[in-house]
PDB file of C-alpha atoms in Angstrom:
ATOM      1  CA  MET A   8     155.289-105.189 -10.461  1.00  0.00           C
ATOM      2  CA  THR A   9     155.669-105.886 -14.169  1.00  0.00           C
ATOM      3  CA  SER A  10     152.672-106.026 -16.456  1.00  0.00           C
ATOM      4  CA  ILE A  11     152.163-109.597 -17.667  1.00  0.00           C
ATOM      5  CA  LYS A  12     149.503-108.397 -20.107  1.00  0.00           C
ATOM      6  CA  SER A  13     151.817-105.800 -21.646  1.00  0.00           C
ATOM      7  CA  PHE A  14     154.659-108.282 -22.032  1.00  0.00           C
ATOM      8  CA  SER A  15     152.370-110.973 -23.457  1.00  0.00           C
ATOM      9  CA  LEU A  16     150.978-108.529 -25.988  1.00  0.00           C
ATOM     10  CA  LEU A  17     154.476-107.634 -27.096  1.00  0.00           C
ATOM     11  CA  ILE A  18     155.329-111.293 -27.623  1.00  0.00           C
ATOM     12  CA  LEU A  19     152.203-111.683 -29.753  1.00  0.00           C
ATOM     13  CA  LEU A  20     153.161-108.563 -31.673  1.00  0.00           C
ATOM     14  CA  LEU A  21     156.686-109.807 -32.322  1.00  0.00           C
ATOM     15  CA  ILE A  22     155.425-113.207 -33.411  1.00  0.00           C
ATOM     16  CA  ALA A  23     153.003-111.533 -35.809  1.00  0.00           C
ATOM     17  CA  ILE A  24     155.806-109.407 -37.275  1.00  0.00           C
ATOM     18  CA  SER A  25     158.230-112.298 -37.567  1.00  0.00           C
ATOM     19  CA  CYS A  26     155.664-114.434 -39.353  1.00  0.00           C
ATOM     20  CA  SER A  27     154.507-111.685 -41.726  1.00  0.00           C
ATOM     21  CA  ARG A  28     154.931-112.065 -45.462  1.00  0.00           C
ATOM     22  CA  PRO A  29     153.960-109.849 -48.394  1.00  0.00           C
ATOM     23  CA  SER A  30     150.225-110.033 -49.053  1.00  0.00           C
ATOM     24  CA  GLU A  31     147.964-108.468 -51.624  1.00  0.00           C
ATOM     25  CA  ASN A  32     145.347-107.925 -48.882  1.00  0.00           C
ATOM     26  CA  SER A  33     147.498-105.971 -46.421  1.00  0.00           C
ATOM     27  CA  LEU A  34     144.936-103.142 -46.291  1.00  0.00           C
ATOM     28  CA  ALA A  35     141.809-105.314 -46.565  1.00  0.00           C
ATOM     29  CA  HIS A  36     140.821-104.500 -42.967  1.00  0.00           C
ATOM     30  CA  ILE A  37     140.464-100.769 -43.765  1.00  0.00           C
ATOM     31  CA  ASN A  38     136.820 -99.972 -44.490  1.00  0.00           C
ATOM     32  CA  SER A  39     137.209 -96.401 -45.727  1.00  0.00           C
ATOM     33  CA  SER A  40     137.957 -96.336 -49.454  1.00  0.00           C
ATOM     34  CA  GLU A  41     139.336 -92.795 -49.054  1.00  0.00           C
ATOM     35  CA  VAL A  42     141.803 -93.859 -46.364  1.00  0.00           C
ATOM     36  CA  LYS A  43     142.778 -97.000 -48.261  1.00  0.00           C
ATOM     37  CA  SER A  44     143.369 -95.119 -51.508  1.00  0.00           C
ATOM     38  CA  PHE A  45     145.538 -92.482 -49.830  1.00  0.00           C
ATOM     39  CA  LEU A  46     147.489 -94.984 -47.729  1.00  0.00           C
ATOM     40  CA  GLU A  47     148.215 -97.209 -50.721  1.00  0.00           C
ATOM     41  CA  LYS A  48     149.736 -94.271 -52.607  1.00  0.00           C
ATOM     42  CA  ALA A  49     151.610 -92.843 -49.601  1.00  0.00           C
ATOM     43  CA  LEU A  50     153.155 -96.167 -48.576  1.00  0.00           C
ATOM     44  CA  GLU A  51     154.184 -96.904 -52.146  1.00  0.00           C
ATOM     45  CA  LYS A  52     155.929 -93.524 -52.372  1.00  0.00           C
ATOM     46  CA  ASN A  53     157.693 -94.210 -49.066  1.00  0.00           C
ATOM     47  CA  GLY A  54     159.162 -97.491 -50.304  1.00  0.00           C
ATOM     48  CA  GLY A  55     156.246 -99.924 -50.541  1.00  0.00           C
ATOM     49  CA  LEU A  56     154.429-101.839 -47.814  1.00  0.00           C
ATOM     50  CA  GLU A  57     155.108-105.291 -49.217  1.00  0.00           C
ATOM     51  CA  ARG A  58     158.805-104.476 -49.624  1.00  0.00           C
ATOM     52  CA  TRP A  59     158.864-103.248 -46.018  1.00  0.00           C
ATOM     53  CA  LYS A  60     157.247-106.440 -44.754  1.00  0.00           C
ATOM     54  CA  ALA A  61     159.894-108.440 -46.610  1.00  0.00           C
ATOM     55  CA  ILE A  62     162.821-106.898 -44.711  1.00  0.00           C
ATOM     56  CA  LYS A  63     164.793-109.595 -42.918  1.00  0.00           C
ATOM     57  CA  ILE A  64     167.416-107.441 -41.199  1.00  0.00           C
ATOM     58  CA  LEU A  65     167.423-103.742 -40.306  1.00  0.00           C
ATOM     59  CA  LYS A  66     170.337-101.980 -38.619  1.00  0.00           C
ATOM     60  CA  TYR A  67     171.095 -98.346 -37.840  1.00  0.00           C
ATOM     61  CA  ASN A  68     172.850 -96.014 -35.414  1.00  0.00           C
ATOM     62  CA  LYS A  69     170.943 -93.431 -33.397  1.00  0.00           C
ATOM     63  CA  ASN A  70     172.379 -90.580 -31.334  1.00  0.00           C
ATOM     64  CA  TYR A  71     170.039 -88.380 -29.339  1.00  0.00           C
ATOM     65  CA  GLU A  72     169.759 -85.658 -26.735  1.00  0.00           C
ATOM     66  CA  LEU A  73     166.798 -84.894 -24.476  1.00  0.00           C
ATOM     67  CA  TYR A  74     166.321 -81.306 -23.285  1.00  0.00           C
ATOM     68  CA  LEU A  75     164.606 -79.721 -20.315  1.00  0.00           C
ATOM     69  CA  GLU A  76     162.312 -76.744 -20.814  1.00  0.00           C
ATOM     70  CA  SER A  77     165.238 -74.502 -19.825  1.00  0.00           C
ATOM     71  CA  GLY A  78     167.258 -75.828 -22.770  1.00  0.00           C
ATOM     72  CA  GLU A  79     169.619 -77.781 -20.535  1.00  0.00           C
ATOM     73  CA  VAL A  80     170.551 -81.268 -21.725  1.00  0.00           C
ATOM     74  CA  GLU A  81     168.691 -83.812 -19.587  1.00  0.00           C
ATOM     75  CA  MET A  82     170.478 -86.819 -21.049  1.00  0.00           C
ATOM     76  CA  ALA A  83     172.357 -87.967 -24.145  1.00  0.00           C
ATOM     77  CA  ALA A  84     172.959 -91.404 -25.595  1.00  0.00           C
ATOM     78  CA  GLN A  85     174.469 -93.268 -28.515  1.00  0.00           C
ATOM     79  CA  GLN A  86     172.613 -96.350 -29.721  1.00  0.00           C
ATOM     80  CA  PHE A  87     173.090 -99.200 -32.157  1.00  0.00           C
ATOM     81  CA  HIS A  88     169.887-100.947 -33.261  1.00  0.00           C
ATOM     82  CA  ASP A  89     170.013-104.429 -34.789  1.00  0.00           C
ATOM     83  CA  TYR A  90     166.701-106.050 -35.758  1.00  0.00           C
ATOM     84  CA  THR A  91     166.290-109.489 -37.273  1.00  0.00           C
ATOM     85  CA  LEU A  92     162.664-109.494 -38.449  1.00  0.00           C
ATOM     86  CA  LEU A  93     162.455-112.655 -40.553  1.00  0.00           C
ATOM     87  CA  PRO A  94     162.134-115.580 -40.220  1.00  0.00           C
ATOM     88  CA  ASN A  95     162.297-115.197 -36.405  1.00  0.00           C
ATOM     89  CA  MET A  96     162.358-112.003 -34.410  1.00  0.00           C
ATOM     90  CA  GLU A  97     165.592-111.081 -32.630  1.00  0.00           C
ATOM     91  CA  ILE A  98     166.443-107.620 -31.303  1.00  0.00           C
ATOM     92  CA  ASN A  99     169.661-106.134 -29.986  1.00  0.00           C
ATOM     93  CA  ILE A 100     169.746-102.487 -28.856  1.00  0.00           C
ATOM     94  CA  LEU A 101     173.041-101.253 -27.448  1.00  0.00           C
ATOM     95  CA  SER A 102     173.078 -97.863 -25.675  1.00  0.00           C
ATOM     96  CA  LYS A 103     175.978 -95.833 -24.321  1.00  0.00           C
ATOM     97  CA  GLU A 104     174.923 -93.235 -21.747  1.00  0.00           C
ATOM     98  CA  GLY A 105     177.921 -91.468 -20.261  1.00  0.00           C
ATOM     99  CA  ASN A 106     180.172 -94.131 -18.765  1.00  0.00           C
ATOM    100  CA  ASP A 107     177.429 -96.743 -18.734  1.00  0.00           C
ATOM    101  CA  LYS A 108     176.626 -99.318 -21.393  1.00  0.00           C
ATOM    102  CA  LYS A 109     173.155-100.850 -21.575  1.00  0.00           C
ATOM    103  CA  GLN A 110     172.004-103.618 -23.871  1.00  0.00           C
ATOM    104  CA  ILE A 111     168.474-104.856 -24.524  1.00  0.00           C
ATOM    105  CA  VAL A 112     168.339-108.333 -26.039  1.00  0.00           C
ATOM    106  CA  PHE A 113     165.248-110.158 -27.267  1.00  0.00           C
ATOM    107  CA  GLU A 114     165.714-113.709 -28.538  1.00  0.00           C
ATOM    108  CA  GLN A 115     163.866-117.014 -28.318  1.00  0.00           C
ATOM    109  CA  GLY A 116     160.884-115.259 -26.784  1.00  0.00           C
ATOM    110  CA  GLN A 117     162.832-113.789 -23.860  1.00  0.00           C
ATOM    111  CA  ILE A 118     163.831-110.192 -23.146  1.00  0.00           C
ATOM    112  CA  LYS A 119     166.931-109.314 -21.091  1.00  0.00           C
ATOM    113  CA  GLU A 120     168.948-106.260 -20.163  1.00  0.00           C
ATOM    114  CA  TYR A 121     172.670-106.066 -19.545  1.00  0.00           C
ATOM    115  CA  VAL A 122     174.272-103.122 -17.748  1.00  0.00           C
ATOM    116  CA  ASN A 123     178.012-102.845 -18.322  1.00  0.00           C
ATOM    117  CA  ASP A 124     177.973-106.450 -19.588  1.00  0.00           C
ATOM    118  CA  THR A 125     176.285-107.753 -16.413  1.00  0.00           C
ATOM    119  CA  LEU A 126     172.798-109.257 -16.557  1.00  0.00           C
ATOM    120  CA  ASN A 127     170.285-107.038 -14.775  1.00  0.00           C
ATOM    121  CA  LYS A 128     168.273-109.479 -12.672  1.00  0.00           C
ATOM    122  CA  GLN A 129     166.114-106.691 -11.207  1.00  0.00           C
ATOM    123  CA  VAL A 130     164.946-105.483 -14.611  1.00  0.00           C
ATOM    124  CA  ASN A 131     161.496-103.955 -14.986  1.00  0.00           C
ATOM    125  CA  GLU A 132     160.185-106.023 -17.886  1.00  0.00           C
ATOM    126  CA  GLU A 133     157.319-103.641 -18.609  1.00  0.00           C
ATOM    127  CA  SER A 134     159.645-100.657 -18.973  1.00  0.00           C
ATOM    128  CA  LEU A 135     162.101-102.695 -21.017  1.00  0.00           C
ATOM    129  CA  THR A 136     159.307-103.962 -23.245  1.00  0.00           C
ATOM    130  CA  ASN A 137     157.945-100.461 -23.802  1.00  0.00           C
ATOM    131  CA  ASN A 138     161.382 -99.115 -24.759  1.00  0.00           C
ATOM    132  CA  MET A 139     161.941-101.868 -27.300  1.00  0.00           C
ATOM    133  CA  GLN A 140     158.414-101.680 -28.677  1.00  0.00           C
ATOM    134  CA  SER A 141     158.597 -97.887 -28.995  1.00  0.00           C
ATOM    135  CA  ALA A 142     161.916 -97.965 -30.874  1.00  0.00           C
ATOM    136  CA  LEU A 143     160.617-100.467 -33.415  1.00  0.00           C
ATOM    137  CA  PHE A 144     157.286 -98.661 -33.746  1.00  0.00           C
ATOM    138  CA  VAL A 145     158.845 -95.267 -34.506  1.00  0.00           C
ATOM    139  CA  ILE A 146     161.380 -96.473 -37.075  1.00  0.00           C
ATOM    140  CA  SER A 147     158.600 -98.461 -38.811  1.00  0.00           C
ATOM    141  CA  GLN A 148     156.504 -95.391 -39.605  1.00  0.00           C
ATOM    142  CA  PRO A 149     154.564 -94.788 -41.790  1.00  0.00           C
ATOM    143  CA  PHE A 150     154.166 -98.530 -42.471  1.00  0.00           C
ATOM    144  CA  LYS A 151     152.713 -99.225 -39.008  1.00  0.00           C
ATOM    145  CA  LEU A 152     149.636 -97.285 -40.148  1.00  0.00           C
ATOM    146  CA  ALA A 153     148.701-100.371 -42.166  1.00  0.00           C
ATOM    147  CA  ASP A 154     148.396-102.498 -39.015  1.00  0.00           C
ATOM    148  CA  GLU A 155     145.049-103.549 -37.627  1.00  0.00           C
ATOM    149  CA  GLY A 156     144.424-101.451 -34.552  1.00  0.00           C
ATOM    150  CA  PRO A 157     144.473 -97.727 -35.294  1.00  0.00           C
ATOM    151  CA  GLU A 158     141.275 -95.999 -36.401  1.00  0.00           C
ATOM    152  CA  LEU A 159     142.344 -94.046 -39.481  1.00  0.00           C
ATOM    153  CA  THR A 160     140.810 -90.872 -40.889  1.00  0.00           C
ATOM    154  CA  TYR A 161     142.024 -88.965 -43.934  1.00  0.00           C
ATOM    155  CA  GLU A 162     141.895 -85.246 -43.071  1.00  0.00           C
ATOM    156  CA  GLY A 163     143.041 -83.873 -46.425  1.00  0.00           C
ATOM    157  CA  ILE A 164     145.422 -80.938 -46.771  1.00  0.00           C
ATOM    158  CA  LYS A 165     146.409 -78.941 -43.681  1.00  0.00           C
ATOM    159  CA  THR A 166     148.609 -75.849 -43.346  1.00  0.00           C
ATOM    160  CA  LEU A 167     151.042 -76.235 -40.453  1.00  0.00           C
ATOM    161  CA  ASN A 168     152.222 -73.342 -38.287  1.00  0.00           C
ATOM    162  CA  THR A 169     155.356 -73.237 -40.456  1.00  0.00           C
ATOM    163  CA  GLY A 170     153.192 -72.420 -43.491  1.00  0.00           C
ATOM    164  CA  GLU A 171     153.890 -75.827 -45.024  1.00  0.00           C
ATOM    165  CA  GLU A 172     150.966 -77.628 -46.659  1.00  0.00           C
ATOM    166  CA  VAL A 173     150.796 -81.360 -45.981  1.00  0.00           C
ATOM    167  CA  TYR A 174     148.408 -84.278 -46.329  1.00  0.00           C
ATOM    168  CA  VAL A 175     147.210 -85.446 -42.925  1.00  0.00           C
ATOM    169  CA  LEU A 176     146.209 -88.937 -41.849  1.00  0.00           C
ATOM    170  CA  ARG A 177     144.862 -89.214 -38.303  1.00  0.00           C
ATOM    171  CA  ALA A 178     145.415 -92.441 -36.382  1.00  0.00           C
ATOM    172  CA  VAL A 179     143.584 -93.038 -33.100  1.00  0.00           C
ATOM    173  CA  TYR A 180     144.966 -95.788 -30.865  1.00  0.00           C
ATOM    174  CA  ASN A 181     142.348 -96.723 -28.264  1.00  0.00           C
ATOM    175  CA  SER A 182     143.570 -99.330 -25.794  1.00  0.00           C
ATOM    176  CA  SER A 183     140.149 -99.601 -24.148  1.00  0.00           C
ATOM    177  CA  SER A 184     138.585-101.052 -27.299  1.00  0.00           C
ATOM    178  CA  LYS A 185     141.565-102.869 -28.840  1.00  0.00           C
ATOM    179  CA  ASP A 186     143.138-105.803 -27.000  1.00  0.00           C
ATOM    180  CA  ASN A 187     146.400-105.483 -28.933  1.00  0.00           C
ATOM    181  CA  LEU A 188     147.021-101.863 -27.839  1.00  0.00           C
ATOM    182  CA  THR A 189     148.626-100.835 -24.550  1.00  0.00           C
ATOM    183  CA  THR A 190     148.339 -97.033 -24.886  1.00  0.00           C
ATOM    184  CA  SER A 191     145.697 -94.548 -26.031  1.00  0.00           C
ATOM    185  CA  ASP A 192     147.243 -91.889 -28.267  1.00  0.00           C
ATOM    186  CA  THR A 193     146.166 -89.864 -31.284  1.00  0.00           C
ATOM    187  CA  TRP A 194     148.617 -89.325 -34.134  1.00  0.00           C
ATOM    188  CA  TRP A 195     148.378 -86.823 -36.978  1.00  0.00           C
ATOM    189  CA  VAL A 196     150.855 -88.085 -39.577  1.00  0.00           C
ATOM    190  CA  TYR A 197     152.088 -85.581 -42.175  1.00  0.00           C
ATOM    191  CA  PHE A 198     152.958 -86.333 -45.796  1.00  0.00           C
ATOM    192  CA  ASP A 199     154.581 -83.929 -48.256  1.00  0.00           C
ATOM    193  CA  LYS A 200     152.028 -82.491 -50.666  1.00  0.00           C
ATOM    194  CA  GLU A 201     154.176 -83.184 -53.737  1.00  0.00           C
ATOM    195  CA  SER A 202     156.173 -86.336 -52.959  1.00  0.00           C
ATOM    196  CA  TYR A 203     153.847 -88.035 -50.429  1.00  0.00           C
ATOM    197  CA  LEU A 204     156.908 -88.748 -48.249  1.00  0.00           C
ATOM    198  CA  MET A 205     156.243 -88.708 -44.518  1.00  0.00           C
ATOM    199  CA  THR A 206     157.622 -85.484 -43.039  1.00  0.00           C
ATOM    200  CA  GLY A 207     156.638 -85.926 -39.397  1.00  0.00           C
ATOM    201  CA  TYR A 208     153.715 -86.159 -37.015  1.00  0.00           C
ATOM    202  CA  THR A 209     151.972 -84.700 -33.985  1.00  0.00           C
ATOM    203  CA  VAL A 210     151.061 -87.027 -31.118  1.00  0.00           C
ATOM    204  CA  LYS A 211     148.511 -86.391 -28.387  1.00  0.00           C
ATOM    205  CA  HIS A 212     149.595 -88.342 -25.323  1.00  0.00           C
ATOM    206  CA  LEU A 213     147.720 -88.558 -22.039  1.00  0.00           C
ATOM    207  CA  ASP A 214     149.385 -85.473 -20.582  1.00  0.00           C
ATOM    208  CA  HIS A 215     151.011 -83.565 -23.453  1.00  0.00           C
ATOM    209  CA  TYR A 216     151.385 -83.014 -27.204  1.00  0.00           C
ATOM    210  CA  SER A 217     154.566 -83.675 -29.192  1.00  0.00           C
ATOM    211  CA  LEU A 218     155.492 -82.444 -32.668  1.00  0.00           C
ATOM    212  CA  VAL A 219     158.122 -84.536 -34.457  1.00  0.00           C
ATOM    213  CA  ARG A 220     159.627 -83.418 -37.767  1.00  0.00           C
ATOM    214  CA  ASN A 221     162.145 -84.982 -40.143  1.00  0.00           C
ATOM    215  CA  ILE A 222     164.628 -82.149 -40.740  1.00  0.00           C
ATOM    216  CA  GLU A 223     166.755 -84.275 -43.090  1.00  0.00           C
ATOM    217  CA  THR A 224     166.133 -87.711 -44.586  1.00  0.00           C
ATOM    218  CA  ILE A 225     168.217 -90.398 -46.228  1.00  0.00           C
ATOM    219  CA  GLU A 226     167.154 -92.928 -48.872  1.00  0.00           C
ATOM    220  CA  VAL A 227     168.224 -96.539 -48.369  1.00  0.00           C
ATOM    221  CA  GLU A 228     167.105 -99.289 -50.758  1.00  0.00           C
ATOM    222  CA  GLY A 229     164.138 -97.145 -51.797  1.00  0.00           C
ATOM    223  CA  PHE A 230     163.028 -96.406 -48.218  1.00  0.00           C
ATOM    224  CA  HIS A 231     163.168 -92.919 -46.762  1.00  0.00           C
ATOM    225  CA  PHE A 232     164.539 -92.810 -43.224  1.00  0.00           C
ATOM    226  CA  PRO A 233     165.163 -89.811 -40.966  1.00  0.00           C
ATOM    227  CA  LYS A 234     168.716 -88.510 -40.879  1.00  0.00           C
ATOM    228  CA  LEU A 235     168.020 -85.605 -38.516  1.00  0.00           C
ATOM    229  CA  ARG A 236     164.786 -85.518 -36.523  1.00  0.00           C
ATOM    230  CA  LYS A 237     163.612 -83.085 -33.846  1.00  0.00           C
ATOM    231  CA  SER A 238     160.794 -83.245 -31.337  1.00  0.00           C
ATOM    232  CA  TRP A 239     159.078 -80.295 -29.687  1.00  0.00           C
ATOM    233  CA  ARG A 240     156.552 -80.049 -26.881  1.00  0.00           C
ATOM    234  CA  VAL A 241     153.588 -78.154 -28.305  1.00  0.00           C
ATOM    235  CA  ASN A 242     150.216 -77.027 -27.023  1.00  0.00           C
ATOM    236  CA  GLU A 243     146.806 -78.110 -28.292  1.00  0.00           C
ATOM    237  CA  LYS A 244     147.000 -75.487 -31.066  1.00  0.00           C
ATOM    238  CA  GLY A 245     150.323 -76.849 -32.272  1.00  0.00           C
ATOM    239  CA  GLU A 246     152.286 -73.852 -31.003  1.00  0.00           C
ATOM    240  CA  VAL A 247     155.846 -74.739 -29.991  1.00  0.00           C
ATOM    241  CA  LEU A 248     156.607 -74.608 -26.271  1.00  0.00           C
ATOM    242  CA  TYR A 249     160.195 -75.869 -26.295  1.00  0.00           C
ATOM    243  CA  LEU A 250     162.574 -78.281 -28.025  1.00  0.00           C
ATOM    244  CA  ARG A 251     162.347 -81.642 -26.271  1.00  0.00           C
ATOM    245  CA  ALA A 252     164.719 -83.863 -28.271  1.00  0.00           C
ATOM    246  CA  SER A 253     167.094 -84.079 -31.209  1.00  0.00           C
ATOM    247  CA  TYR A 254     167.909 -87.340 -33.011  1.00  0.00           C
ATOM    248  CA  GLU A 255     170.579 -88.224 -35.567  1.00  0.00           C
ATOM    249  CA  TYR A 256     170.362 -91.491 -37.521  1.00  0.00           C
ATOM    250  CA  SER A 257     173.127 -93.058 -39.634  1.00  0.00           C
ATOM    251  CA  ASN A 258     174.641 -96.272 -41.044  1.00  0.00           C
ATOM    252  CA  PHE A 259     171.376 -97.889 -42.138  1.00  0.00           C
ATOM    253  CA  GLU A 260     171.662-101.463 -43.402  1.00  0.00           C
ATOM    254  CA  ILE A 261     168.848-103.498 -44.930  1.00  0.00           C
ATOM    255  CA  ASN A 262     168.682-107.135 -45.961  1.00  0.00           C
ATOM    256  CA  SER A 263     165.470-108.151 -47.697  1.00  0.00           C
ATOM    257  CA  SER A 264     163.879-111.438 -48.720  1.00  0.00           C
ATOM    258  CA  ILE A 265     162.817-109.941 -52.092  1.00  0.00           C
TER     259      ILE A 265
END
């Protein structure tokens, strides 16, 4: 059975995004002056929050592989992401997995999936919603940290297991206390000590930890996107267990209202 609550929350989220406009009070909801000061500087260095909120169209290609603990490829896919963010939200995500072609389409408040150009009438809307929401959430980092919802804490400078020193901002997403959240995760987002660019993050999920790092980045219209990104399963201490995924991004296109 699909989750009506989850789908309704996504619709509210998409409406909120599609109606957003640059505002001088984008961080007014953050009570901690330390967090606000750091986030203002970090987001400005990463391209600027108000400039991000003014993006009308965002497109990019994404190729990825998922790996089992043995190192064997679990699955591989090629994707094309096409987001119209302003003035009305429309999403088109095309995936090629082996000989199959899947397409997620969101328009006029409705979400649909096509498999090999045929409408999937048995679609699991909750799963489809989560996939779309997750894709938009990840590519929107670190700007999603400015949303109302996460409980933010500035943890200062931390030395990672690689020996790299980074600034750390912790974001706790608690679905039990926030109506607009559907999962409870904790993120530790890393920013380069010199440039303040986001370099990756660690996420504590319900049943595991993931470490995601930007191996290479690309600058597009002043924004810094991943070019090559890898994800590892790690333990609570941050020690690598195995490589879980590898992502390659390319052909970014941006159309902005400012």
